[in-house]
Amino acid sequence: MTLRELTYNYKPIRTEGNLDVVSLHQAGFDSAVASLGTSLTEEQAALITRYAEQLAYTQWEARRQDVIQEVDATYWLVVSLSKREELAGDFVELVQNLENDVRKMADAGIATRADELAVRVKVNEAKMALTQASNGLNMSRMLLCQLCGLPSDT
């Protein structure tokens, strides 16, 4: 359910049997009630309708709160991942600078080839972490758009 789909529209449907209620519920009609073959007075029907409306509103409100909570959690996930991506980008830049320094040191004979290779491994690890952060950010943005009922490229 998305924020755009979340509307409160209750219209009770009275049926005769419990299988009718189950069938209507499976078809997406959550407001079906069954008298189960007993006769109902107008007062009883009004009372059932009132209770059913209260129940429907309570269920709608619970779904609304769930959607709002999920949107909120996803929003903060996007914020967190955007900061993680920023930090990962800064770390890649830092490790690449270290790689250049170690390469110069290796050329000068101060560092070994093993040192140079170890730094290259760290550069690759940092780039992989940046890619993972970017992918996670893109996925969480798409989820947030889906929850809000917006196109995923927004």
PDB file of C-alpha atoms in Angstrom:
ATOM      1  CA  MET A   1       0.000   0.000   0.000  1.00  0.00           C
ATOM      2  CA  THR A   2       1.297   3.460  -0.877  1.00  0.00           C
ATOM      3  CA  LEU A   3       0.450   6.878   0.464  1.00  0.00           C
ATOM      4  CA  ARG A   4      -1.528   7.646  -2.699  1.00  0.00           C
ATOM      5  CA  GLU A   5      -3.601   4.460  -2.373  1.00  0.00           C
ATOM      6  CA  LEU A   6      -4.414   5.139   1.269  1.00  0.00           C
ATOM      7  CA  THR A   7      -7.947   6.518   1.301  1.00  0.00           C
ATOM      8  CA  TYR A   8     -10.804   5.951   3.688  1.00  0.00           C
ATOM      9  CA  ASN A   9     -13.904   4.873   1.823  1.00  0.00           C
ATOM     10  CA  TYR A  10     -16.291   2.635   3.740  1.00  0.00           C
ATOM     11  CA  LYS A  11     -19.509   1.242   2.330  1.00  0.00           C
ATOM     12  CA  PRO A  12     -20.925  -1.786   4.175  1.00  0.00           C
ATOM     13  CA  ILE A  13     -22.044  -4.800   2.135  1.00  0.00           C
ATOM     14  CA  ARG A  14     -24.642  -7.030   3.819  1.00  0.00           C
ATOM     15  CA  THR A  15     -24.668 -10.693   2.800  1.00  0.00           C
ATOM     16  CA  GLU A  16     -26.541 -13.795   3.934  1.00  0.00           C
ATOM     17  CA  GLY A  17     -23.756 -16.269   4.655  1.00  0.00           C
ATOM     18  CA  ASN A  18     -20.233 -16.400   5.955  1.00  0.00           C
ATOM     19  CA  LEU A  19     -18.870 -17.810   2.675  1.00  0.00           C
ATOM     20  CA  ASP A  20     -20.192 -14.696   0.942  1.00  0.00           C
ATOM     21  CA  VAL A  21     -18.169 -12.570   3.355  1.00  0.00           C
ATOM     22  CA  VAL A  22     -15.044 -14.671   2.776  1.00  0.00           C
ATOM     23  CA  SER A  23     -15.473 -14.470  -1.015  1.00  0.00           C
ATOM     24  CA  LEU A  24     -15.961 -10.706  -0.907  1.00  0.00           C
ATOM     25  CA  HIS A  25     -12.959 -10.289   1.368  1.00  0.00           C
ATOM     26  CA  GLN A  26     -10.795 -12.340  -1.022  1.00  0.00           C
ATOM     27  CA  ALA A  27     -11.993 -10.093  -3.852  1.00  0.00           C
ATOM     28  CA  GLY A  28     -10.845  -7.022  -1.923  1.00  0.00           C
ATOM     29  CA  PHE A  29     -14.099  -5.904  -0.284  1.00  0.00           C
ATOM     30  CA  ASP A  30     -13.268  -5.611   3.411  1.00  0.00           C
ATOM     31  CA  SER A  31     -16.606  -4.166   4.479  1.00  0.00           C
ATOM     32  CA  ALA A  32     -18.828  -7.238   4.094  1.00  0.00           C
ATOM     33  CA  VAL A  33     -21.004  -8.440   7.001  1.00  0.00           C
ATOM     34  CA  ALA A  34     -23.274 -11.488   7.156  1.00  0.00           C
ATOM     35  CA  SER A  35     -26.604 -11.874   8.947  1.00  0.00           C
ATOM     36  CA  LEU A  36     -26.313 -15.684   8.631  1.00  0.00           C
ATOM     37  CA  GLY A  37     -29.972 -16.139   7.769  1.00  0.00           C
ATOM     38  CA  THR A  38     -31.430 -14.312  10.751  1.00  0.00           C
ATOM     39  CA  SER A  39     -33.835 -11.455  10.290  1.00  0.00           C
ATOM     40  CA  LEU A  40     -32.566  -8.043  11.278  1.00  0.00           C
ATOM     41  CA  THR A  41     -34.468  -5.031  12.467  1.00  0.00           C
ATOM     42  CA  GLU A  42     -33.535  -1.568  11.262  1.00  0.00           C
ATOM     43  CA  GLU A  43     -32.013  -0.829  14.687  1.00  0.00           C
ATOM     44  CA  GLN A  44     -29.859  -3.957  14.565  1.00  0.00           C
ATOM     45  CA  ALA A  45     -28.734  -3.174  11.041  1.00  0.00           C
ATOM     46  CA  ALA A  46     -27.845   0.373  12.097  1.00  0.00           C
ATOM     47  CA  LEU A  47     -25.920  -0.961  15.111  1.00  0.00           C
ATOM     48  CA  ILE A  48     -24.019  -3.477  12.960  1.00  0.00           C
ATOM     49  CA  THR A  49     -23.261  -0.751  10.440  1.00  0.00           C
ATOM     50  CA  ARG A  50     -21.985   1.574  13.170  1.00  0.00           C
ATOM     51  CA  TYR A  51     -19.712  -1.122  14.631  1.00  0.00           C
ATOM     52  CA  ALA A  52     -18.510  -2.134  11.189  1.00  0.00           C
ATOM     53  CA  GLU A  53     -17.722   1.501  10.335  1.00  0.00           C
ATOM     54  CA  GLN A  54     -15.790   1.872  13.587  1.00  0.00           C
ATOM     55  CA  LEU A  55     -13.848  -1.308  12.864  1.00  0.00           C
ATOM     56  CA  ALA A  56     -13.164  -0.246   9.277  1.00  0.00           C
ATOM     57  CA  TYR A  57     -11.926   3.148  10.425  1.00  0.00           C
ATOM     58  CA  THR A  58      -9.705   1.525  13.055  1.00  0.00           C
ATOM     59  CA  GLN A  59      -8.219  -0.822  10.439  1.00  0.00           C
ATOM     60  CA  TRP A  60      -7.729   2.071   8.010  1.00  0.00           C
ATOM     61  CA  GLU A  61      -6.021   4.146  10.694  1.00  0.00           C
ATOM     62  CA  ALA A  62      -3.719   1.235  11.567  1.00  0.00           C
ATOM     63  CA  ARG A  63      -2.772   0.795   7.885  1.00  0.00           C
ATOM     64  CA  ARG A  64      -2.204   4.547   7.599  1.00  0.00           C
ATOM     65  CA  GLN A  65       0.113   4.520  10.616  1.00  0.00           C
ATOM     66  CA  ASP A  66       1.994   1.512   9.193  1.00  0.00           C
ATOM     67  CA  VAL A  67       2.517   3.277   5.862  1.00  0.00           C
ATOM     68  CA  ILE A  68       3.660   6.481   7.561  1.00  0.00           C
ATOM     69  CA  GLN A  69       6.080   4.542   9.754  1.00  0.00           C
ATOM     70  CA  GLU A  70       7.473   2.661   6.755  1.00  0.00           C
ATOM     71  CA  VAL A  71       7.904   5.889   4.764  1.00  0.00           C
ATOM     72  CA  ASP A  72       9.648   7.505   7.735  1.00  0.00           C
ATOM     73  CA  ALA A  73      12.010   4.562   8.219  1.00  0.00           C
ATOM     74  CA  THR A  74      12.802   4.459   4.498  1.00  0.00           C
ATOM     75  CA  TYR A  75      13.415   8.214   4.402  1.00  0.00           C
ATOM     76  CA  TRP A  76      15.968   7.965   7.193  1.00  0.00           C
ATOM     77  CA  LEU A  77      17.550   4.991   5.460  1.00  0.00           C
ATOM     78  CA  VAL A  78      18.003   7.176   2.360  1.00  0.00           C
ATOM     79  CA  VAL A  79      19.555   9.929   4.495  1.00  0.00           C
ATOM     80  CA  SER A  80      21.889   7.445   6.179  1.00  0.00           C
ATOM     81  CA  LEU A  81      22.951   5.821   2.918  1.00  0.00           C
ATOM     82  CA  SER A  82      23.573   9.177   1.247  1.00  0.00           C
ATOM     83  CA  LYS A  83      25.968  10.064   4.067  1.00  0.00           C
ATOM     84  CA  ARG A  84      27.569   6.620   3.794  1.00  0.00           C
ATOM     85  CA  GLU A  85      28.040   7.135   0.050  1.00  0.00           C
ATOM     86  CA  GLU A  86      29.610  10.538   0.690  1.00  0.00           C
ATOM     87  CA  LEU A  87      32.013   9.069   3.249  1.00  0.00           C
ATOM     88  CA  ALA A  88      32.868   6.156   0.956  1.00  0.00           C
ATOM     89  CA  GLY A  89      33.655   8.603  -1.851  1.00  0.00           C
ATOM     90  CA  ASP A  90      35.926  10.598   0.456  1.00  0.00           C
ATOM     91  CA  PHE A  91      37.639   7.396   1.570  1.00  0.00           C
ATOM     92  CA  VAL A  92      38.241   6.320  -2.054  1.00  0.00           C
ATOM     93  CA  GLU A  93      39.852   9.679  -2.728  1.00  0.00           C
ATOM     94  CA  LEU A  94      42.009   9.373   0.386  1.00  0.00           C
ATOM     95  CA  VAL A  95      43.169   5.839  -0.456  1.00  0.00           C
ATOM     96  CA  GLN A  96      43.900   6.843  -4.064  1.00  0.00           C
ATOM     97  CA  ASN A  97      46.104   9.663  -2.764  1.00  0.00           C
ATOM     98  CA  LEU A  98      47.849   7.122  -0.540  1.00  0.00           C
ATOM     99  CA  GLU A  99      48.310   4.873  -3.576  1.00  0.00           C
ATOM    100  CA  ASN A 100      49.979   7.711  -5.503  1.00  0.00           C
ATOM    101  CA  ASP A 101      52.261   8.454  -2.543  1.00  0.00           C
ATOM    102  CA  VAL A 102      53.244   4.786  -2.125  1.00  0.00           C
ATOM    103  CA  ARG A 103      53.876   4.497  -5.879  1.00  0.00           C
ATOM    104  CA  LYS A 104      56.235   7.493  -5.681  1.00  0.00           C
ATOM    105  CA  MET A 105      57.891   5.972  -2.628  1.00  0.00           C
ATOM    106  CA  ALA A 106      58.295   2.640  -4.465  1.00  0.00           C
ATOM    107  CA  ASP A 107      59.819   4.447  -7.444  1.00  0.00           C
ATOM    108  CA  ALA A 108      62.236   6.142  -5.031  1.00  0.00           C
ATOM    109  CA  GLY A 109      63.089   2.795  -3.427  1.00  0.00           C
ATOM    110  CA  ILE A 110      61.578   3.658  -0.026  1.00  0.00           C
ATOM    111  CA  ALA A 111      58.556   1.313  -0.265  1.00  0.00           C
ATOM    112  CA  THR A 112      58.369  -2.213  -1.626  1.00  0.00           C
ATOM    113  CA  ARG A 113      56.224  -3.612  -4.408  1.00  0.00           C
ATOM    114  CA  ALA A 114      54.255  -5.498  -1.740  1.00  0.00           C
ATOM    115  CA  ASP A 115      53.389  -2.182  -0.083  1.00  0.00           C
ATOM    116  CA  GLU A 116      52.180  -0.840  -3.403  1.00  0.00           C
ATOM    117  CA  LEU A 117      50.039  -3.926  -4.032  1.00  0.00           C
ATOM    118  CA  ALA A 118      48.575  -3.795  -0.512  1.00  0.00           C
ATOM    119  CA  VAL A 119      47.457  -0.213  -1.092  1.00  0.00           C
ATOM    120  CA  ARG A 120      45.934  -1.169  -4.460  1.00  0.00           C
ATOM    121  CA  VAL A 121      43.891  -3.829  -2.678  1.00  0.00           C
ATOM    122  CA  LYS A 122      42.659  -1.171  -0.258  1.00  0.00           C
ATOM    123  CA  VAL A 123      41.728   1.090  -3.201  1.00  0.00           C
ATOM    124  CA  ASN A 124      39.704  -1.734  -4.753  1.00  0.00           C
ATOM    125  CA  GLU A 125      37.998  -2.452  -1.426  1.00  0.00           C
ATOM    126  CA  ALA A 126      37.141   1.234  -1.023  1.00  0.00           C
ATOM    127  CA  LYS A 127      35.719   1.385  -4.547  1.00  0.00           C
ATOM    128  CA  MET A 128      33.645  -1.713  -3.847  1.00  0.00           C
ATOM    129  CA  ALA A 129      32.296  -0.131  -0.638  1.00  0.00           C
ATOM    130  CA  LEU A 130      31.407   2.998  -2.617  1.00  0.00           C
ATOM    131  CA  THR A 131      29.569   0.902  -5.213  1.00  0.00           C
ATOM    132  CA  GLN A 132      27.659  -0.941  -2.494  1.00  0.00           C
ATOM    133  CA  ALA A 133      26.680   2.340  -0.818  1.00  0.00           C
ATOM    134  CA  SER A 134      25.570   3.799  -4.168  1.00  0.00           C
ATOM    135  CA  ASN A 135      23.522   0.710  -5.012  1.00  0.00           C
ATOM    136  CA  GLY A 136      21.910   0.689  -1.568  1.00  0.00           C
ATOM    137  CA  LEU A 137      21.083   4.370  -1.876  1.00  0.00           C
ATOM    138  CA  ASN A 138      19.499   3.868  -5.293  1.00  0.00           C
ATOM    139  CA  MET A 139      17.436   0.926  -4.061  1.00  0.00           C
ATOM    140  CA  SER A 140      16.232   2.772  -0.957  1.00  0.00           C
ATOM    141  CA  ARG A 141      15.303   5.823  -3.057  1.00  0.00           C
ATOM    142  CA  MET A 142      13.290   3.574  -5.358  1.00  0.00           C
ATOM    143  CA  LEU A 143      11.538   2.036  -2.341  1.00  0.00           C
ATOM    144  CA  LEU A 144      10.731   5.482  -0.950  1.00  0.00           C
ATOM    145  CA  CYS A 145       9.268   6.535  -4.296  1.00  0.00           C
ATOM    146  CA  GLN A 146       7.233   3.330  -4.439  1.00  0.00           C
ATOM    147  CA  LEU A 147       5.858   3.897  -0.937  1.00  0.00           C
ATOM    148  CA  CYS A 148       4.909   7.462  -1.817  1.00  0.00           C
ATOM    149  CA  GLY A 149       3.354   6.417  -5.111  1.00  0.00           C
ATOM    150  CA  LEU A 150       5.859   8.380  -7.192  1.00  0.00           C
ATOM    151  CA  PRO A 151       7.753   7.257 -10.294  1.00  0.00           C
ATOM    152  CA  SER A 152      11.002   5.546  -9.331  1.00  0.00           C
ATOM    153  CA  ASP A 153      13.112   8.055 -11.297  1.00  0.00           C
ATOM    154  CA  THR A 154      11.944  10.959  -9.110  1.00  0.00           C
TER     155      THR A 154
END
